[in-house]
Amino acid sequence: MDSFLIHGGSRLKGKVEISGSKNSALPIMAACLMAEGKSTLKGVPRLSDIDSMTKLLGELGCHVYRHEGPASIVDGPSLNGPLDIEVREEDKSEARYDIVKTMRASICVLGPLLARRGKAIVSYPGGCTIGDRPVDLHLRGLQKLGAEFQTINGNIVGTVKGRLKGRRMYLGGAQGPTVLGTINVMCAAVLAEGQTVIVGAACEPEVSDCADLLIKMGAKITGHGTPEIRIEGVDKLTGAEHRVIPDRIECGTFMIAAAMTNGELELKHCNLDHLISVTDRLDEVGVHIERENGTIYCSSSRRLNAVEMTTQPYPGFPTDLQAQLMALLCLADGNSVVTERIFPDRFVHVGELNRMGARVRKEGPTAIIQGVKELQGACVMASDLRASAALVLAALMAKGTTRIDRVYHIDRGYEKIEQKLAAVGAQIERVRENKAAA
Ligand code: EPU
């Protein structure tokens, strides 16, 4: 378990290459299970979650091959070598607990396996540090298409008699739409007989990106990116070439890093349209943001304003940037209020930020943040991917040295984060496991 040592106080300045989206790449890789022939995916980041999905697809009979890309970060991580995925055997249909427990996105193989192979055994993902994460909506949607489910020894065991049948359905839940649930049902519906209409679908760009790949493979989908997706079933899909969208959460994290350090960052390969609610809040905080084609210029040269923010489904403020914005608001002028509407328990970072001198009080799904003049370096623990990113941001501004343990959480979702930060002036060093234990 590696750690980061971060010496705070450096102003970040320079260029950062934003990677392809992890949350787009994972379901897109799973969707390749449904195609005949080879698919080639570009812009897939090098992350441990991508390695887990690669392993899972290998166990499900796929040949997954990563082409060599540029070796150096200077050439840009977005130029990572393409990933080829080809289904070679279709007799296995099990996603084991050992893989699912490390990566919840393993649930994305459920819809594709049922649609193409007529059966699937996927270990129940269970909860995680960001709270209870049920999969009832995934199962409900797939049941409406004709799949049958049983729970056997902690596994979801799904079967389909004959072929799935298209249907009109409502897929929203108590917390709103489901991103991966929408993708699972959309994938399955593509190979179902007849028309499916998903009402209450998630509108996240990652859903649209997966739909765009499926369309290239031969699927007939319209309405993706809106709450009503229409799918005309087809008999087969053929492998296609696709570039995944830029990682909007990584981009937002670096925008916040620029703001917190009173820095000046040029973020390459971004799509600011996917970050409209984030720029809205950062504007109010006092951050200067400009765009030119795929580049975002983000800077700040003064104390930051306190704001109110509520996480919401897209295009609202993303839950995946809540912790990072909170780290910034710890240093703002005045009191801020952050409400979490997607995962009401996603506040594990609060205790660690307070250990660094922040003043955050949690009341149910809301956190009240009293801005302080400075944070102090401390030993803190990474607990989930985005909470860990928030600690990195806090450490960049803290007085003295912060040691963040268990950074494997960050490695799940931020490609080469320490190299990218160091290249723009951060003092950050990875301490390898055996050195950290000494
Ligand atoms: N929900 C249900 N039933 C379901 C599914 C979801 O009640 O069957 C609830 C959840 O408990 C939550 C809400 O619906 O309250 C939304 O959850 P959603 O299903 O949209 O989350 P997800 O698809 O499992 C993806 C991302 C998460 C991101 C959420 C929300 C991936 C691999 N994961 O999860 O990303 O927070 O959407 O935008 O795409 C991360 O990257 O750090 C991360 C956690």
Coordinates of C-alpha atoms and ligand atoms in Angstrom, one line a residue:
M1 CA 0.0 0.0 0.0
D2 CA 1.8 3.1 -1.3
S3 CA 1.6 6.5 0.4
F4 CA 2.0 10.1 -0.9
L5 CA 4.2 12.7 0.8
I6 CA 3.0 16.1 -0.2
H7 CA 4.8 19.4 0.8
G8 CA 2.1 22.1 0.6
G9 CA 2.3 25.7 -0.6
S10 CA 3.3 25.4 -4.2
R11 CA 1.4 27.4 -6.8
L12 CA 0.5 25.1 -9.7
K13 CA 1.3 26.4 -13.2
G14 CA 1.5 24.7 -16.5
K15 CA -0.2 22.2 -18.8
V16 CA -2.0 19.0 -17.8
E17 CA -3.2 16.3 -20.2
I18 CA -6.6 15.1 -19.1
S19 CA -7.0 11.3 -19.6
G20 CA -9.9 9.4 -21.1
S21 CA -12.8 8.8 -18.8
K22 CA -12.6 5.8 -16.5
N23 CA -16.4 5.7 -15.9
S24 CA -16.9 5.7 -19.7
A25 CA -14.3 3.2 -20.5
L26 CA -15.4 0.5 -18.0
P27 CA -19.0 0.0 -19.3
I28 CA -17.8 0.4 -22.8
M29 CA -15.3 -2.4 -22.4
A30 CA -18.1 -4.6 -21.0
A31 CA -20.3 -3.7 -23.9
C32 CA -17.7 -5.2 -26.2
L33 CA -18.8 -8.6 -24.9
M34 CA -21.8 -8.3 -27.3
A35 CA -20.0 -7.7 -30.5
E36 CA -18.7 -10.1 -33.1
G37 CA -15.1 -9.4 -34.3
K38 CA -12.6 -7.0 -32.8
S39 CA -13.3 -3.6 -31.2
T40 CA -10.6 -1.0 -30.8
L41 CA -11.0 1.5 -28.0
K42 CA -8.8 4.6 -27.9
G43 CA -8.1 6.9 -24.9
V44 CA -8.6 4.2 -22.3
P45 CA -6.7 5.3 -19.3
R46 CA -4.1 3.1 -17.6
L47 CA -5.7 2.5 -14.2
S48 CA -6.1 -0.4 -11.8
D49 CA -9.9 -0.5 -12.4
I50 CA -9.2 -0.9 -16.1
D51 CA -6.8 -3.8 -15.3
S52 CA -9.6 -5.4 -13.2
M53 CA -12.1 -5.1 -16.1
T54 CA -9.4 -6.5 -18.5
K55 CA -9.0 -9.5 -16.2
L56 CA -12.7 -10.0 -15.9
L57 CA -13.2 -9.9 -19.7
G58 CA -10.3 -12.3 -20.0
E59 CA -12.2 -14.7 -17.7
L60 CA -15.3 -14.3 -19.9
G61 CA -13.4 -15.5 -23.0
C62 CA -12.2 -12.2 -24.4
H63 CA -8.8 -11.5 -25.9
V64 CA -7.8 -8.0 -24.6
Y65 CA -4.6 -6.5 -26.0
R66 CA -3.1 -3.0 -25.3
H67 CA -1.0 -1.6 -28.1
E68 CA 2.1 0.3 -27.1
G69 CA 1.7 4.0 -26.6
P70 CA 4.2 6.8 -25.9
A71 CA 6.3 5.9 -22.9
S72 CA 6.6 9.4 -21.6
I73 CA 4.0 11.6 -19.8
V74 CA 5.3 14.5 -21.9
D75 CA 3.7 12.9 -25.0
G76 CA 0.4 12.8 -23.2
P77 CA -1.5 10.1 -21.5
S78 CA -4.4 10.7 -23.9
L79 CA -2.1 9.1 -26.5
N80 CA -2.1 5.8 -24.6
G81 CA -2.0 2.9 -27.0
P82 CA -5.4 1.6 -28.1
L83 CA -7.1 -1.4 -26.5
D84 CA -8.3 -4.2 -28.7
I85 CA -11.1 -6.5 -27.4
E86 CA -12.3 -9.6 -29.2
V87 CA -14.6 -12.3 -27.9
R88 CA -13.0 -15.7 -28.6
E89 CA -15.1 -18.0 -26.3
E90 CA -18.7 -17.6 -25.1
D91 CA -19.0 -20.5 -22.8
K92 CA -18.2 -18.7 -19.5
S93 CA -20.6 -16.2 -17.9
E94 CA -19.3 -15.7 -14.3
A95 CA -18.0 -12.5 -12.7
R96 CA -16.4 -13.8 -9.5
Y97 CA -16.5 -12.1 -6.1
D98 CA -12.7 -11.6 -6.1
I99 CA -13.0 -9.2 -9.0
V100 CA -16.4 -7.6 -8.2
K101 CA -15.3 -6.7 -4.7
T102 CA -12.4 -4.7 -6.0
M103 CA -14.5 -3.0 -8.7
R104 CA -18.3 -2.4 -8.6
A105 CA -18.4 -1.6 -12.3
S106 CA -18.1 -5.4 -12.8
I107 CA -21.9 -5.2 -12.7
C108 CA -21.7 -3.8 -16.2
V109 CA -21.2 -7.3 -17.7
L110 CA -24.7 -8.4 -16.5
G111 CA -26.7 -6.9 -19.3
P112 CA -24.3 -7.8 -22.1
L113 CA -23.9 -11.4 -20.9
L114 CA -27.7 -11.9 -20.6
A115 CA -28.4 -10.4 -24.0
R116 CA -25.7 -12.3 -25.8
R117 CA -25.1 -15.5 -23.8
G118 CA -28.6 -15.9 -22.2
K119 CA -27.1 -16.4 -18.7
A120 CA -24.9 -14.5 -16.2
I121 CA -23.6 -15.1 -12.7
V122 CA -22.3 -11.9 -11.1
S123 CA -21.3 -11.6 -7.5
Y124 CA -23.5 -9.1 -5.6
P125 CA -21.4 -5.9 -5.3
G126 CA -22.6 -5.0 -1.8
G127 CA -22.0 -1.6 -0.1
C128 CA -18.8 0.4 -0.1
T129 CA -17.3 3.4 1.7
I130 CA -19.5 5.9 -0.1
G131 CA -22.6 4.1 1.2
D132 CA -25.2 1.5 0.4
R133 CA -25.1 0.8 -3.4
P134 CA -28.0 -1.4 -4.4
V135 CA -28.5 -2.9 -7.8
D136 CA -32.3 -3.4 -7.7
L137 CA -32.9 -1.0 -10.6
H138 CA -30.5 -2.9 -12.8
L139 CA -32.3 -6.2 -12.0
R140 CA -35.8 -4.6 -12.3
G141 CA -35.0 -3.2 -15.8
L142 CA -33.5 -6.5 -17.0
Q143 CA -36.5 -8.4 -15.6
K144 CA -38.8 -6.2 -17.6
L145 CA -36.9 -7.4 -20.7
G146 CA -37.6 -11.0 -19.7
A147 CA -34.5 -12.0 -17.6
E148 CA -35.1 -14.1 -14.5
F149 CA -33.0 -13.8 -11.4
Q150 CA -32.1 -15.8 -8.3
T151 CA -29.7 -15.1 -5.5
I152 CA -27.5 -18.1 -4.9
N153 CA -24.5 -18.0 -2.5
G154 CA -24.1 -14.2 -2.8
N155 CA -24.3 -14.3 -6.6
I156 CA -26.9 -12.8 -8.9
V157 CA -27.8 -15.7 -11.2
G158 CA -29.6 -14.5 -14.3
T159 CA -31.1 -16.5 -17.1
V160 CA -33.0 -15.7 -20.3
K161 CA -35.4 -18.2 -22.0
G162 CA -35.1 -17.6 -25.7
R163 CA -34.4 -13.9 -26.5
L164 CA -35.0 -10.8 -24.4
K165 CA -38.1 -8.8 -25.4
G166 CA -38.2 -5.0 -25.8
R167 CA -40.5 -3.1 -23.5
R168 CA -41.4 0.4 -22.3
M169 CA -40.2 0.9 -18.7
Y170 CA -39.5 3.5 -16.0
L171 CA -36.0 3.1 -14.5
G172 CA -35.8 5.9 -11.9
G173 CA -35.3 5.2 -8.2
A174 CA -35.6 7.0 -4.9
Q175 CA -32.3 8.8 -5.5
G176 CA -33.1 9.6 -9.2
P177 CA -31.7 7.8 -12.3
T178 CA -29.0 5.2 -12.2
V179 CA -25.9 5.6 -14.5
L180 CA -24.7 2.0 -14.7
G181 CA -28.2 0.6 -14.5
T182 CA -29.2 2.6 -17.5
I183 CA -26.2 1.4 -19.4
N184 CA -26.9 -2.3 -18.4
V185 CA -30.5 -2.1 -19.6
M186 CA -29.6 -0.1 -22.7
C187 CA -27.0 -2.7 -23.7
A188 CA -29.3 -5.6 -23.1
A189 CA -32.2 -3.9 -25.1
V190 CA -29.9 -3.5 -28.1
L191 CA -30.0 -7.3 -28.8
A192 CA -33.6 -7.7 -27.6
E193 CA -36.5 -8.4 -29.9
G194 CA -38.6 -5.2 -30.7
Q195 CA -38.6 -1.8 -29.2
T196 CA -37.5 -0.7 -25.7
V197 CA -38.1 2.7 -24.2
I198 CA -36.3 3.6 -21.0
V199 CA -38.0 6.5 -19.2
G200 CA -36.2 8.1 -16.3
A201 CA -32.8 7.2 -18.0
A202 CA -29.6 8.7 -16.7
C203 CA -28.4 11.6 -18.9
E204 CA -24.7 11.4 -17.9
P205 CA -22.2 11.8 -20.8
E206 CA -20.9 8.3 -20.0
V207 CA -24.3 6.8 -21.0
S208 CA -24.2 8.7 -24.3
D209 CA -20.6 7.6 -24.9
C210 CA -21.6 4.0 -24.5
A211 CA -24.6 4.5 -26.8
D212 CA -22.3 6.1 -29.4
L213 CA -20.1 3.0 -29.4
L214 CA -23.1 0.7 -29.6
I215 CA -24.5 2.7 -32.6
K216 CA -21.1 2.2 -34.4
M217 CA -21.5 -1.5 -33.7
G218 CA -24.9 -1.5 -35.5
A219 CA -27.3 -0.7 -32.6
K220 CA -30.3 1.5 -33.2
I221 CA -30.5 4.0 -30.3
T222 CA -32.0 7.5 -30.1
G223 CA -32.6 9.8 -27.2
H224 CA -29.4 9.0 -25.3
G225 CA -28.3 12.0 -23.3
T226 CA -32.0 12.7 -22.5
P227 CA -34.3 11.0 -19.8
E228 CA -36.0 8.9 -22.6
I229 CA -33.9 6.5 -24.5
R230 CA -35.4 4.5 -27.5
I231 CA -33.8 1.3 -28.7
E232 CA -34.9 -0.9 -31.7
G233 CA -33.5 -4.3 -31.2
V234 CA -31.0 -5.7 -33.7
D235 CA -29.9 -9.3 -34.4
K236 CA -26.2 -8.7 -34.0
L237 CA -23.4 -6.2 -33.3
T238 CA -20.1 -6.0 -35.0
G239 CA -16.8 -4.8 -33.4
A240 CA -16.1 -1.1 -33.9
E241 CA -13.5 1.6 -33.2
H242 CA -14.2 4.3 -30.6
R243 CA -12.4 7.0 -28.6
V244 CA -13.8 7.4 -25.0
I245 CA -14.7 10.9 -23.9
P246 CA -12.3 12.9 -21.7
D247 CA -12.6 12.3 -17.9
R248 CA -14.8 15.2 -16.7
I249 CA -14.1 14.3 -13.1
E250 CA -10.3 14.4 -13.5
C251 CA -10.7 17.7 -15.3
G252 CA -12.8 19.1 -12.6
T253 CA -10.3 18.0 -10.0
F254 CA -7.5 19.8 -11.7
M255 CA -9.7 22.9 -12.1
I256 CA -10.2 22.9 -8.3
A257 CA -6.4 22.3 -7.8
A258 CA -5.7 25.4 -9.9
A259 CA -8.2 27.4 -7.9
M260 CA -7.0 26.2 -4.5
T261 CA -3.3 26.9 -5.1
N262 CA -4.0 30.4 -6.7
G263 CA -2.5 28.7 -9.8
E264 CA -2.8 28.8 -13.5
L265 CA -3.5 25.6 -15.3
E266 CA -4.0 24.8 -19.0
L267 CA -6.0 21.6 -19.2
K268 CA -5.7 19.8 -22.5
H269 CA -8.2 17.4 -24.1
C270 CA -11.3 18.4 -22.1
N271 CA -15.0 18.9 -22.8
L272 CA -16.2 21.9 -20.8
D273 CA -19.8 21.2 -22.0
H274 CA -19.7 18.2 -19.6
L275 CA -18.8 20.5 -16.7
I276 CA -21.4 23.3 -16.9
S277 CA -22.6 22.9 -13.3
V278 CA -19.0 22.8 -12.1
T279 CA -18.0 26.0 -13.9
D280 CA -21.1 27.6 -12.5
R281 CA -20.0 26.9 -8.9
L282 CA -16.4 27.7 -9.6
D283 CA -17.4 31.0 -11.2
E284 CA -19.2 31.9 -8.0
V285 CA -16.2 30.9 -5.9
G286 CA -14.2 33.4 -8.0
V287 CA -12.2 31.2 -10.3
H288 CA -11.4 32.4 -13.8
I289 CA -12.2 29.9 -16.5
E290 CA -11.8 30.2 -20.3
R291 CA -11.9 27.7 -23.1
E292 CA -10.4 27.4 -26.5
N293 CA -11.4 24.3 -28.4
G294 CA -10.5 21.3 -26.2
T295 CA -8.3 23.3 -23.8
I296 CA -9.5 24.9 -20.5
Y297 CA -7.6 27.7 -18.9
C298 CA -8.3 27.9 -15.2
S299 CA -6.8 30.4 -12.8
S300 CA -7.3 32.2 -9.5
S301 CA -5.3 34.9 -7.8
R302 CA -7.3 35.7 -4.7
R303 CA -9.1 34.3 -1.6
L304 CA -12.1 32.2 -2.6
N305 CA -15.8 32.9 -1.9
A306 CA -17.9 30.5 0.1
V307 CA -20.8 28.9 -1.9
E308 CA -23.8 26.5 -1.5
M309 CA -23.7 23.4 -3.6
T310 CA -26.0 20.3 -4.0
T311 CA -25.0 17.2 -5.9
Q312 CA -27.5 16.1 -8.5
P313 CA -27.8 13.8 -11.5
Y314 CA -26.3 15.2 -14.7
P315 CA -26.3 18.1 -15.7
G316 CA -26.2 18.9 -11.9
F317 CA -23.1 19.1 -9.9
P318 CA -21.5 15.6 -9.9
T319 CA -21.2 13.7 -6.6
D320 CA -17.8 12.6 -7.9
L321 CA -16.5 16.2 -7.4
Q322 CA -18.2 16.9 -4.0
A323 CA -15.3 15.9 -1.8
Q324 CA -12.8 17.9 -4.0
L325 CA -15.0 21.1 -3.9
M326 CA -15.4 20.7 -0.1
A327 CA -11.5 20.7 0.2
L328 CA -11.5 24.0 -1.6
L329 CA -14.4 25.4 0.5
C330 CA -12.4 24.6 3.6
L331 CA -10.2 27.6 2.6
A332 CA -12.9 29.9 1.4
D333 CA -14.0 33.2 3.0
G334 CA -17.1 32.4 5.1
N335 CA -19.5 29.5 5.5
S336 CA -20.4 27.1 2.7
V337 CA -23.1 24.4 2.6
V338 CA -22.7 21.2 0.7
T339 CA -25.6 18.8 0.3
E340 CA -25.1 15.3 -1.1
R341 CA -28.3 14.0 -2.9
I342 CA -26.8 11.0 -4.8
F343 CA -25.0 9.1 -2.0
P344 CA -26.1 10.8 1.3
D345 CA -23.4 9.0 3.3
R346 CA -20.5 10.1 1.0
F347 CA -18.7 12.1 3.6
V348 CA -15.8 9.9 4.8
H349 CA -13.4 12.8 3.9
V350 CA -14.9 15.1 6.5
G351 CA -13.0 13.5 9.5
E352 CA -9.7 13.5 7.6
L353 CA -10.1 17.2 6.4
N354 CA -10.9 18.2 10.0
R355 CA -7.7 16.4 11.1
M356 CA -5.9 18.9 8.8
G357 CA -7.5 21.9 10.6
A358 CA -10.6 22.2 8.6
R359 CA -13.9 23.1 10.3
V360 CA -16.6 20.9 8.7
R361 CA -19.8 19.8 10.5
K362 CA -22.0 17.2 9.1
E363 CA -25.8 17.2 9.6
G364 CA -27.5 14.3 7.8
P365 CA -26.8 14.6 4.0
T366 CA -25.4 18.2 4.5
A367 CA -22.0 19.5 5.5
I368 CA -21.5 23.0 6.8
I369 CA -18.0 24.3 6.1
Q370 CA -16.5 27.2 8.0
G371 CA -13.7 28.5 6.0
V372 CA -10.3 28.7 7.7
K373 CA -7.1 30.7 6.9
E374 CA -4.9 27.6 6.5
L375 CA -4.8 23.8 6.7
Q376 CA -1.9 21.9 8.3
G377 CA -0.1 18.9 7.1
A378 CA -1.0 15.6 8.9
C379 CA -1.0 11.9 8.4
V380 CA -4.3 11.0 6.8
M381 CA -5.9 8.0 5.3
A382 CA -7.4 7.6 1.8
S383 CA -10.7 5.8 2.0
D384 CA -12.3 6.0 -1.4
L385 CA -11.3 7.3 -4.8
R386 CA -12.7 10.9 -4.7
A387 CA -12.2 11.4 -0.9
S388 CA -8.6 10.6 -1.6
A389 CA -8.4 13.2 -4.3
A390 CA -9.8 15.7 -1.9
L391 CA -7.0 14.9 0.6
V392 CA -4.4 15.4 -2.1
L393 CA -6.0 18.9 -2.9
A394 CA -6.0 19.8 0.8
A395 CA -2.4 18.7 1.2
L396 CA -1.3 20.9 -1.8
M397 CA -2.4 23.9 0.2
A398 CA -1.6 22.8 3.7
K399 CA 1.3 24.2 5.7
G400 CA 4.0 21.5 6.1
T401 CA 4.0 17.9 5.0
T402 CA 1.0 15.6 4.6
R403 CA 1.3 11.9 4.3
I404 CA -1.6 10.2 2.6
D405 CA -1.8 6.4 3.2
R406 CA -3.6 3.8 1.1
V407 CA -3.3 5.7 -2.2
Y408 CA -4.3 2.6 -4.1
H409 CA -7.8 4.2 -4.0
I410 CA -6.4 7.0 -6.1
D411 CA -4.7 4.6 -8.5
R412 CA -8.1 3.2 -9.3
G413 CA -9.2 6.4 -11.0
Y414 CA -6.5 9.0 -11.5
E415 CA -4.0 8.2 -14.2
K416 CA -0.4 9.2 -13.2
I417 CA -1.7 11.8 -10.7
E418 CA 1.6 12.4 -9.0
Q419 CA 3.5 12.8 -12.3
K420 CA 0.8 15.2 -13.6
L421 CA 0.9 17.3 -10.4
A422 CA 4.7 17.3 -10.1
A423 CA 5.0 18.5 -13.7
V424 CA 3.0 21.7 -12.8
G425 CA 5.0 22.4 -9.7
A426 CA 3.5 20.3 -6.8
Q427 CA 5.9 18.8 -4.4
I428 CA 4.5 15.3 -4.3
E429 CA 6.3 12.0 -3.9
R430 CA 5.1 8.4 -3.9
V431 CA 6.5 6.3 -1.1
R432 CA 6.5 2.6 -2.1
E433 CA 4.9 0.1 0.3
N434 CA 8.1 -1.4 1.8
K435 CA 9.7 2.0 2.3
A436 CA 6.5 3.3 3.9
A437 CA 6.3 0.4 6.3
A438 CA 9.9 1.0 7.5
Ligands
EPU1 N1 -29.3 3.2 -7.0 C1 -30.4 2.4 -6.5 N2 -30.6 1.2 -7.1 C2 -29.8 0.8 -8.2 C3 -28.7 1.6 -8.6 C4 -28.5 2.8 -8.0 O1 -31.1 2.8 -5.6 O2 -30.0 -0.3 -8.7 C5 -29.1 4.5 -6.3 C6 -27.7 4.6 -5.7 O3 -27.7 4.1 -4.4 C7 -27.5 6.1 -5.8 C8 -28.2 6.5 -7.0 O4 -29.1 5.5 -7.3 O5 -28.1 6.7 -4.7 C9 -27.2 6.7 -8.2 O6 -26.3 5.6 -8.4 P1 -25.8 5.2 -9.8 O7 -26.4 3.8 -10.1 O8 -26.1 6.2 -10.8 O9 -24.3 4.9 -9.5 P2 -23.4 3.9 -10.4 O10 -23.9 3.8 -11.7 O11 -23.2 2.7 -9.6 C10 -21.7 5.6 -11.3 C11 -20.2 5.9 -11.2 C12 -19.9 6.5 -9.8 C13 -20.8 7.8 -9.7 C14 -22.2 7.5 -9.9 C15 -23.2 8.7 -9.8 C16 -19.0 4.3 -12.5 C17 -18.1 3.1 -12.6 N3 -19.4 4.7 -11.3 O12 -22.0 4.7 -10.3 O13 -18.5 6.9 -9.8 O14 -20.6 8.3 -8.4 O15 -22.4 6.8 -11.1 O16 -22.8 9.6 -10.8 O17 -19.4 4.8 -13.5 C18 -16.4 7.2 -8.9 O18 -16.0 7.3 -10.0 O19 -15.8 7.6 -7.9 C19 -17.8 6.8 -8.7 C20 -18.2 6.3 -7.5

